[in-house]
Amino acid sequence: GEMGRTVLATVGTTSFDELVRTLDSTEALEALRARGYNALVLQIGRGEVVPTHILPAGHHEGVPHATAQGVTVSYFRFKPNLDRDIREADLVISHAGAGTVMECLRAKRPLVVAVNLALMDNHQLELAQALQEANALRWVLCPKLVALLRESPLQFDDFSAPDFGAFPRLVEAEMFGTSSG
């Protein structure tokens, strides 16, 4: 049959409850369905928020659930690595950590980065802004995410790993906590 189109949302190794809460809504599912996606996989890390609006009570981690919006939803907390999930996703909605961002771009996945202002890590924001200017991804704050999914064309330039020369300072600062000058 027709291949499914999957969205992976990932919060990384910590938690980003606001992102999970934003996607745990019929509006988010409707926006994804309208774009032709029919599966949403949420990696929720240590988050306190598990999806309760789009999943039935007592739902178990890792079990796909078919929603009324036509999008099958599942969630998990951690995996040893997300390489395969990223490669198999047709769209990734990610936290702004440089490691995950680089992995998605290396895998040539369309990427929307949700910036967590609660962390107030301006390196993450700088990196996301620089990569958006290069048309490698779109960054957004959670309150605007559903509108972006509804309206943005999400067409990106191919931005593969060798082109990161422009951002070594940002990436290093982001990944290793160093900052030069």
XYZ file of N, CA, C and O in Angstrom:
724
model
N 0.836 -1.225 0.000
C 0.000 0.000 0.000
C 0.854 1.251 0.000
O 2.073 1.181 -0.103
N 0.220 2.384 0.112
C 0.921 3.663 0.096
C 1.772 3.781 1.349
O 1.362 3.405 2.433
N 2.976 4.285 1.164
C 3.864 4.456 2.309
C 3.272 5.475 3.274
O 2.708 6.483 2.863
N 3.436 5.197 4.570
C 3.024 6.180 5.564
C 3.984 7.350 5.554
O 5.115 7.220 5.095
N 3.513 8.464 6.026
C 4.390 9.620 6.176
C 4.444 9.963 7.658
O 3.422 10.247 8.270
N 5.641 9.914 8.209
C 5.816 9.967 9.647
C 6.494 11.248 10.102
O 7.447 11.709 9.469
N 6.005 11.789 11.214
C 6.638 12.922 11.870
C 7.249 12.419 13.173
O 6.580 11.747 13.960
N 8.523 12.714 13.383
C 9.185 12.402 14.650
C 9.351 13.702 15.422
O 9.898 14.672 14.891
N 8.871 13.729 16.652
C 9.134 14.867 17.532
C 10.082 14.386 18.610
O 9.848 13.362 19.241
N 11.190 15.114 18.812
C 12.179 14.664 19.790
C 12.600 15.781 20.724
O 12.881 16.894 20.288
N 12.646 15.456 22.027
C 13.037 16.433 23.046
C 14.470 16.209 23.517
O 14.969 16.956 24.354
N 15.122 15.147 23.004
C 16.496 14.893 23.421
C 16.579 14.176 24.756
O 15.660 13.461 25.153
N 17.689 14.394 25.473
C 17.961 13.598 26.663
C 17.317 14.153 27.921
O 17.285 13.490 28.941
N 16.829 15.388 27.868
C 16.215 15.937 29.082
C 14.706 15.930 28.919
O 14.103 14.888 28.753
N 14.086 17.087 28.967
C 12.645 17.137 28.765
C 12.291 18.478 28.139
O 13.046 19.442 28.234
N 11.155 18.516 27.472
C 10.661 19.753 26.857
C 9.140 19.602 26.867
O 8.520 19.332 25.846
N 8.574 19.725 28.073
C 7.147 19.469 28.238
C 6.280 20.363 27.366
O 5.229 19.953 26.888
N 6.735 21.599 27.144
C 5.922 22.517 26.343
C 5.751 21.995 24.913
O 4.684 22.121 24.323
N 6.799 21.381 24.386
C 6.704 20.836 23.027
C 5.734 19.658 22.990
O 4.889 19.559 22.087
N 5.829 18.765 23.980
C 4.919 17.618 24.026
C 3.478 18.105 24.180
O 2.570 17.644 23.491
N 3.289 19.088 25.065
C 1.940 19.618 25.294
C 1.385 20.257 24.014
O 0.197 20.126 23.708
N 2.251 20.941 23.276
C 1.816 21.598 22.036
C 1.342 20.577 21.008
O 0.351 20.787 20.309
N 2.054 19.456 20.923
C 1.699 18.437 19.932
C 0.563 17.540 20.415
O -0.053 16.836 19.616
N 0.290 17.583 21.717
C -0.786 16.770 22.293
C -2.111 17.513 22.130
O -2.775 17.858 23.099
N -2.477 17.771 20.873
C -3.712 18.529 20.633
C -4.303 18.119 19.292
O -3.573 17.744 18.372
N -5.618 18.186 19.205
C -6.258 17.845 17.937
C -5.839 18.836 16.856
O -5.693 18.459 15.692
N -5.573 20.112 17.239
C -5.147 21.107 16.241
C -3.838 20.676 15.586
O -3.672 20.799 14.373
N -2.905 20.200 16.408
C -1.612 19.777 15.858
C -1.812 18.596 14.914
O -1.255 18.561 13.811
N -2.625 17.612 15.345
C -2.855 16.435 14.489
C -3.539 16.832 13.188
O -3.190 16.325 12.115
N -4.504 17.744 13.277
C -5.204 18.180 12.054
C -4.242 18.883 11.104
O -4.314 18.690 9.886
N -3.349 19.704 11.658
C -2.375 20.405 10.817
C -1.450 19.398 10.132
O -1.140 19.534 8.941
N -1.020 18.371 10.866
C -0.143 17.355 10.274
C -0.879 16.555 9.212
O -0.357 16.305 8.123
N -2.118 16.173 9.511
C -2.908 15.396 8.547
C -3.125 16.188 7.270
O -3.050 15.639 6.161
N -3.400 17.477 7.416
C -3.650 18.330 6.246
C -2.425 18.391 5.338
O -2.547 18.602 4.133
N -1.242 18.184 5.899
C -0.012 18.163 5.107
C 0.274 16.779 4.557
O 1.307 16.567 3.935
N -0.559 15.792 4.873
C -0.346 14.457 4.344
C 0.423 13.518 5.256
O 0.783 12.419 4.858
N 0.683 13.938 6.489
C 1.341 13.020 7.433
C 0.291 12.153 8.095
O -0.816 12.601 8.364
N 0.639 10.882 8.365
C -0.351 10.023 9.009
C 0.194 9.273 10.224
O -0.445 8.370 10.742
N 1.395 9.679 10.683
C 1.909 9.100 11.924
C 2.730 10.148 12.657
O 3.464 10.928 12.033
N 2.595 10.149 13.986
C 3.374 11.043 14.846
C 4.010 10.197 15.937
O 3.316 9.486 16.667
N 5.343 10.259 16.014
C 6.081 9.541 17.046
C 6.726 10.590 17.944
O 7.464 11.459 17.457
N 6.409 10.531 19.232
C 6.926 11.521 20.180
C 7.975 10.879 21.070
O 7.697 9.880 21.736
N 9.175 11.453 21.082
C 10.190 11.017 22.038
C 10.171 12.060 23.153
O 10.466 13.229 22.920
N 9.755 11.652 24.364
C 9.432 12.638 25.404
C 10.471 12.728 26.530
O 10.300 13.521 27.458
N 11.540 11.911 26.458
C 12.614 12.049 27.437
C 12.134 11.877 28.869
O 11.315 11.029 29.180
N 12.661 12.748 29.742
C 12.286 12.683 31.163
C 11.026 13.474 31.467
O 10.733 13.747 32.627
N 10.331 13.918 30.437
C 9.218 14.847 30.620
C 8.137 14.341 31.573
O 7.887 13.146 31.659
N 7.508 15.278 32.262
C 6.374 14.923 33.115
C 5.097 14.801 32.293
O 4.151 14.132 32.696
N 5.073 15.482 31.170
C 3.880 15.477 30.326
C 3.932 14.285 29.372
O 4.869 14.147 28.589
N 2.943 13.406 29.465
C 2.749 12.392 28.431
C 1.487 12.794 27.689
O 0.611 13.441 28.261
N 1.376 12.442 26.408
C 0.190 12.876 25.654
C -1.082 12.260 26.247
O -1.192 11.041 26.336
N -2.016 13.104 26.658
C -3.279 12.612 27.238
C -4.485 13.035 26.417
O -5.552 12.461 26.565
N -4.333 14.054 25.568
C -5.469 14.486 24.753
C -5.605 13.638 23.497
O -6.699 13.293 23.085
N -4.460 13.316 22.896
C -4.498 12.579 21.630
C -4.365 11.078 21.855
O -4.511 10.304 20.925
N -4.075 10.670 23.087
C -3.997 9.242 23.416
C -4.994 8.929 24.518
O -5.230 9.759 25.392
N -5.555 7.723 24.507
C -6.534 7.374 25.538
C -5.866 7.170 26.897
O -4.668 6.895 26.966
N -6.643 7.300 27.959
C -6.123 7.081 29.313
C -5.526 5.684 29.422
O -6.031 4.740 28.820
N -4.450 5.563 30.173
C -3.845 4.257 30.389
C -3.070 3.739 29.190
O -2.695 2.574 29.141
N -2.829 4.593 28.224
C -2.106 4.183 27.020
C -0.659 3.853 27.357
O -0.034 4.517 28.171
N -0.112 2.817 26.724
C 1.249 2.392 27.039
C 2.283 2.942 26.063
O 2.024 3.050 24.867
N 3.440 3.242 26.615
C 4.585 3.682 25.830
C 4.840 2.696 24.685
O 4.758 1.487 24.878
N 5.127 3.213 23.498
C 5.523 2.367 22.380
C 4.379 1.745 21.595
O 4.615 1.124 20.568
N 3.154 1.900 22.059
C 2.016 1.274 21.365
C 1.350 2.312 20.457
O 0.883 3.334 20.946
N 1.301 2.070 19.150
C 0.658 3.037 18.255
C -0.857 3.079 18.464
O -1.484 2.045 18.681
N -1.429 4.277 18.410
C -2.866 4.463 18.598
C -3.413 5.251 17.412
O -2.912 6.329 17.091
N -4.442 4.714 16.764
C -5.055 5.417 15.629
C -6.030 6.462 16.152
O -6.968 6.134 16.872
N -5.794 7.726 15.830
C -6.669 8.807 16.317
C -7.756 9.125 15.298
O -7.645 8.777 14.116
N -8.766 9.833 15.757
C -9.870 10.243 14.881
C -9.388 11.185 13.778
O -10.023 11.309 12.740
N -8.247 11.852 14.009
C -7.728 12.800 12.999
C -7.018 12.086 11.856
O -6.567 12.723 10.914
N -6.886 10.756 11.953
C -6.222 10.030 10.870
C -4.715 9.988 11.014
O -4.003 9.664 10.061
N -4.222 10.324 12.196
C -2.784 10.264 12.466
C -2.556 9.238 13.575
O -3.153 9.339 14.641
N -1.742 8.235 13.315
C -1.420 7.240 14.330
C -0.340 7.801 15.240
O 0.683 8.295 14.756
N -0.583 7.753 16.551
C 0.314 8.388 17.513
C 0.954 7.347 18.426
O 0.273 6.435 18.896
N 2.243 7.483 18.674
C 2.888 6.683 19.715
C 3.955 7.537 20.374
O 4.381 8.560 19.823
N 4.369 7.123 21.563
C 5.443 7.853 22.224
C 6.386 6.883 22.913
O 6.041 5.742 23.198
N 7.617 7.354 23.146
C 8.562 6.605 23.961
C 9.442 7.624 24.666
O 9.463 8.798 24.299
N 10.155 7.165 25.705
C 10.995 8.093 26.459
C 12.403 8.194 25.887
O 12.876 9.263 25.539
N 13.103 7.058 25.819
C 14.490 7.063 25.356
C 14.759 5.856 24.481
O 14.083 4.838 24.601
N 15.762 6.001 23.614
C 16.336 4.869 22.892
C 17.833 5.097 22.911
O 18.275 6.239 23.036
N 18.611 4.021 22.771
C 20.065 4.220 22.753
C 20.476 5.240 21.692
O 21.352 6.049 21.913
N 19.835 5.184 20.523
C 20.018 6.319 19.614
C 18.850 6.441 18.655
O 18.085 5.508 18.453
N 18.739 7.632 18.092
C 17.562 7.958 17.271
C 17.867 7.950 15.779
O 17.026 8.355 14.983
N 19.076 7.488 15.410
C 19.467 7.551 13.993
C 18.385 7.004 13.079
O 18.013 7.614 12.080
N 17.906 5.810 13.434
C 16.966 5.145 12.543
C 15.629 5.889 12.502
O 15.049 6.068 11.432
N 15.167 6.324 13.677
C 13.908 7.081 13.724
C 14.010 8.344 12.880
O 13.076 8.709 12.173
N 15.171 9.007 12.966
C 15.376 10.228 12.186
C 15.378 9.905 10.701
O 14.699 10.568 9.909
N 16.128 8.867 10.315
C 16.181 8.505 8.883
C 14.816 8.135 8.338
O 14.519 8.373 7.172
N 13.978 7.497 9.175
C 12.680 7.029 8.695
C 11.594 8.098 8.762
O 10.498 7.898 8.256
N 11.903 9.235 9.376
C 10.895 10.295 9.499
C 10.841 11.123 8.217
O 11.860 11.327 7.561
N 9.641 11.578 7.880
C 9.489 12.483 6.731
C 9.591 13.937 7.159
O 9.792 14.826 6.339
N 9.438 14.168 8.466
C 9.596 15.498 9.050
C 10.034 15.286 10.484
O 9.525 14.396 11.167
N 10.995 16.090 10.946
C 11.399 16.035 12.346
C 11.073 17.377 13.000
O 11.368 18.435 12.436
N 10.436 17.297 14.165
C 10.218 18.473 15.002
C 11.100 18.245 16.221
O 10.890 17.303 16.979
N 12.118 19.088 16.371
C 13.158 18.788 17.344
C 13.356 19.930 18.327
O 13.072 21.085 18.022
N 13.904 19.583 19.496
C 14.456 20.598 20.391
C 15.689 21.178 19.703
O 16.130 20.662 18.674
N 16.267 22.229 20.276
C 17.316 22.967 19.563
C 18.726 22.486 19.847
O 19.686 23.152 19.480
N 18.892 21.339 20.488
C 20.243 20.844 20.768
C 21.032 20.606 19.489
O 20.521 20.003 18.535
N 22.276 21.065 19.472
C 23.076 21.000 18.242
C 23.247 19.578 17.731
O 23.206 19.341 16.523
N 23.422 18.629 18.638
C 23.637 17.245 18.208
C 22.477 16.729 17.378
O 22.662 16.184 16.279
N 21.266 16.916 17.889
C 20.073 16.446 17.173
C 19.893 17.211 15.868
O 19.581 16.631 14.825
N 20.112 18.528 15.909
C 19.968 19.348 14.703
C 20.913 18.854 13.613
O 20.511 18.633 12.464
N 22.182 18.630 13.982
C 23.165 18.175 12.999
C 22.787 16.808 12.436
O 22.931 16.552 11.246
N 22.325 15.932 13.323
C 21.950 14.587 12.891
C 20.825 14.643 11.848
O 20.847 13.934 10.856
N 19.848 15.494 12.103
C 18.715 15.621 11.166
C 19.172 16.173 9.833
O 18.751 15.702 8.774
N 20.043 17.173 9.874
C 20.499 17.772 8.625
C 21.386 16.798 7.863
O 21.323 16.715 6.645
N 22.195 16.046 8.604
C 23.045 15.051 7.956
C 22.192 13.996 7.258
O 22.530 13.498 6.194
N 21.068 13.653 7.889
C 20.161 12.651 7.307
C 19.244 13.279 6.260
O 18.374 12.614 5.715
N 19.427 14.580 6.007
C 18.644 15.317 5.008
C 17.144 15.255 5.299
O 16.326 15.050 4.394
N 16.802 15.399 6.564
C 15.382 15.419 6.941
C 14.891 16.849 7.031
O 15.577 17.701 7.594
N 13.687 17.121 6.514
C 13.078 18.428 6.773
C 12.945 18.611 8.282
O 12.512 17.704 8.985
N 13.330 19.790 8.776
C 13.467 19.978 10.218
C 12.812 21.275 10.679
O 13.087 22.344 10.130
N 11.965 21.141 11.683
C 11.440 22.299 12.400
C 12.008 22.234 13.812
O 11.859 21.220 14.494
N 12.693 23.288 14.227
C 13.307 23.328 15.550
C 12.450 24.182 16.478
O 12.200 25.356 16.199
N 11.980 23.568 17.555
C 11.239 24.304 18.572
C 12.241 24.774 19.622
O 12.920 23.957 20.246
N 12.364 26.079 19.762
C 13.339 26.640 20.699
C 12.699 26.748 22.075
O 11.580 27.259 22.211
N 13.398 26.232 23.065
C 12.895 26.233 24.435
C 13.426 27.463 25.154
O 14.561 27.483 25.628
N 12.609 28.511 25.240
C 13.085 29.741 25.869
C 13.318 29.565 27.353
O 14.047 30.332 27.971
N 12.708 28.554 27.952
C 12.916 28.318 29.383
C 14.397 28.028 29.655
O 14.909 28.353 30.720
N 15.080 27.426 28.673
C 16.504 27.145 28.849
C 17.338 28.404 28.670
O 18.455 28.500 29.136
N 16.779 29.360 27.932
C 17.468 30.613 27.652
C 18.918 30.377 27.237
O 19.827 31.006 27.739
N 19.120 29.444 26.361
C 20.452 29.184 25.849
C 20.564 29.897 24.509
O 20.077 29.424 23.499
N 21.203 31.070 24.532
C 21.195 31.853 23.295
C 22.052 31.226 22.203
O 21.890 31.535 21.039
N 22.964 30.299 22.579
C 23.706 29.601 21.529
C 22.759 28.773 20.674
O 22.898 28.691 19.473
N 21.798 28.118 21.313
C 20.826 27.313 20.561
C 20.050 28.194 19.606
O 19.830 27.851 18.454
N 19.631 29.363 20.106
C 18.859 30.268 19.275
C 19.717 30.803 18.129
O 19.270 30.847 16.985
N 20.967 31.159 18.433
C 21.876 31.652 17.383
C 22.061 30.614 16.292
O 22.043 30.929 15.107
N 22.281 29.384 16.717
C 22.498 28.310 15.754
C 21.246 28.117 14.897
O 21.321 28.036 13.671
N 20.087 28.084 15.541
C 18.830 27.898 14.808
C 18.608 29.051 13.834
O 18.185 28.845 12.699
N 18.905 30.273 14.273
C 18.715 31.430 13.391
C 19.661 31.373 12.196
O 19.251 31.623 11.065
N 20.927 31.022 12.468
C 21.903 30.941 11.376
C 21.479 29.888 10.361
O 21.568 30.103 9.145
N 21.007 28.745 10.851
C 20.619 27.666 9.939
C 19.315 27.993 9.223
O 19.104 27.567 8.085
N 18.441 28.757 9.860
C 17.230 29.183 9.157
C 17.593 30.163 8.042
O 17.044 30.096 6.943
N 18.541 31.047 8.316
C 18.976 31.987 7.280
C 19.570 31.248 6.093
O 19.455 31.700 4.952
N 20.195 30.117 6.341
C 20.745 29.305 5.256
C 19.665 28.416 4.626
O 19.959 27.587 3.770
N 18.431 28.577 5.071
C 17.284 27.790 4.615
C 17.503 26.286 4.811
O 17.135 25.467 3.972
N 18.119 25.933 5.955
C 18.328 24.522 6.273
C 17.210 23.995 7.158
O 16.987 22.789 7.235
N 16.523 24.884 7.879
C 15.461 24.482 8.798
C 14.592 25.691 9.084
O 14.887 26.805 8.655
N 13.494 25.464 9.799
C 12.692 26.565 10.345
C 12.755 26.454 11.851
O 12.650 25.338 12.382
N 12.901 27.577 12.545
C 12.794 27.515 14.001
C 11.544 28.264 14.432
O 11.056 29.151 13.738
N 11.044 27.894 15.597
C 9.750 28.425 16.030
C 9.661 28.290 17.550
O 10.342 27.455 18.158
N 8.865 29.136 18.161
C 8.515 28.957 19.573
C 7.230 28.151 19.624
O 6.391 28.247 18.721
N 7.063 27.357 20.689
C 5.929 26.425 20.746
C 4.564 27.050 20.441
O 3.770 26.450 19.718
N 4.269 28.253 20.974
C 2.926 28.814 20.687
C 2.653 29.015 19.194
O 1.503 29.080 18.779
N 3.724 29.113 18.387
C 3.548 29.339 16.946
C 3.690 28.065 16.119
O 3.599 28.096 14.889
N 3.949 26.945 16.798
C 4.277 25.721 16.060
C 3.133 25.238 15.177
O 3.341 24.912 14.004
N 1.926 25.182 15.712
C 0.810 24.638 14.930
C 0.553 25.514 13.698
O 0.332 25.007 12.602
N 0.639 26.836 13.880
C 0.452 27.744 12.739
C 1.533 27.509 11.677
O 1.240 27.500 10.480
N 2.772 27.299 12.122
C 3.856 27.022 11.180
C 3.577 25.733 10.407
O 3.731 25.672 9.187
N 3.135 24.692 11.132
C 2.838 23.415 10.469
C 1.700 23.592 9.473
O 1.666 22.956 8.426
N 0.760 24.467 9.811
C -0.381 24.697 8.930
C 0.024 25.465 7.680
O -0.456 25.187 6.591
N 0.911 26.463 7.856
C 1.087 27.463 6.795
C 2.420 27.432 6.068
O 2.502 27.826 4.926
N 3.493 27.016 6.745
C 4.804 27.127 6.110
C 4.963 26.073 5.017
O 4.560 24.932 5.191
N 5.582 26.451 3.887
C 5.813 25.445 2.856
C 6.813 24.362 3.291
O 6.817 23.263 2.752
N 7.673 24.675 4.274
C 8.678 23.708 4.740
C 9.495 23.135 3.581
O 9.712 21.939 3.482
N 9.918 24.017 2.709
C 10.822 23.621 1.612
C 12.212 24.089 1.979
O 12.421 25.274 2.235
N 13.171 23.161 2.013
C 14.502 23.514 2.479
C 15.555 23.239 1.434
O 15.410 22.354 0.610
N 16.649 24.001 1.509
C 17.797 23.700 0.673
C 18.491 22.486 1.260
O 18.517 22.296 2.465
N 19.076 21.695 0.391
C 19.843 20.546 0.862
C 21.069 21.081 1.591
O 21.848 21.839 1.033
N 21.196 20.698 2.830
C 22.227 21.300 3.672
C 22.992 20.191 4.339
O 22.756 19.867 5.486
N 23.918 19.576 3.598
C 24.565 18.378 4.140
C 25.805 18.741 4.947
O 26.312 19.846 4.877
N 26.286 17.772 5.657
C 27.302 17.994 6.689
C 28.513 18.828 6.269
O 28.948 19.671 7.030
N 29.094 18.631 5.067
C 30.317 19.383 4.754
C 30.127 20.891 4.773
O 31.081 21.633 4.892
N 28.895 21.379 4.644
C 28.679 22.818 4.573
C 28.677 23.499 5.930
O 28.408 24.681 6.021
N 28.942 22.744 7.009
C 28.851 23.361 8.317
C 30.026 24.258 8.647
O 30.098 24.791 9.740
N 30.956 24.416 7.697
C 32.107 25.278 7.937
C 31.749 26.652 8.455
O 32.497 27.256 9.215
N 30.592 27.141 8.050
C 30.195 28.491 8.440
C 29.866 28.590 9.926
O 29.842 29.670 10.481
N 29.606 27.452 10.567
C 29.072 27.526 11.924
C 29.931 26.884 13.011
O 29.429 26.570 14.064
N 31.236 26.669 12.750
C 31.982 25.890 13.757
C 31.947 26.527 15.142
O 31.822 25.844 16.139
N 32.034 27.866 15.195
C 32.055 28.532 16.490
C 30.749 28.285 17.237
O 30.753 27.934 18.417
N 29.647 28.450 16.511
C 28.336 28.241 17.132
C 28.179 26.800 17.589
O 27.727 26.533 18.692
N 28.570 25.888 16.712
C 28.361 24.481 17.027
C 29.232 24.077 18.214
O 28.781 23.408 19.127
N 30.468 24.540 18.203
C 31.354 24.216 19.314
C 30.825 24.797 20.611
O 30.795 24.131 21.642
N 30.411 26.043 20.562
C 29.886 26.691 21.757
C 28.692 25.922 22.281
O 28.532 25.712 23.472
N 27.856 25.491 21.330
C 26.627 24.804 21.688
C 26.919 23.402 22.252
O 26.362 22.988 23.253
N 27.868 22.701 21.621
C 28.080 21.308 22.020
C 29.059 21.165 23.184
O 28.963 20.245 23.971
N 29.999 22.094 23.283
C 31.050 21.926 24.279
C 31.073 23.062 25.294
O 31.962 23.145 26.121
N 30.122 23.973 25.199
C 30.042 25.044 26.178
C 31.208 26.005 26.136
O 31.459 26.732 27.080
N 31.934 26.017 25.010
C 33.024 26.982 24.896
C 32.476 28.206 24.200
O 31.478 28.151 23.500
N 33.109 29.334 24.394
C 32.737 30.484 23.568
C 33.999 31.265 23.312
O 34.817 31.483 24.205
N 34.174 31.635 22.052
C 35.376 32.386 21.714
C 34.967 33.827 21.501
O 34.085 34.120 20.698
N 35.605 34.695 22.246
C 35.471 36.143 22.082
C 34.059 36.640 22.044
O 33.483 36.859 21.014
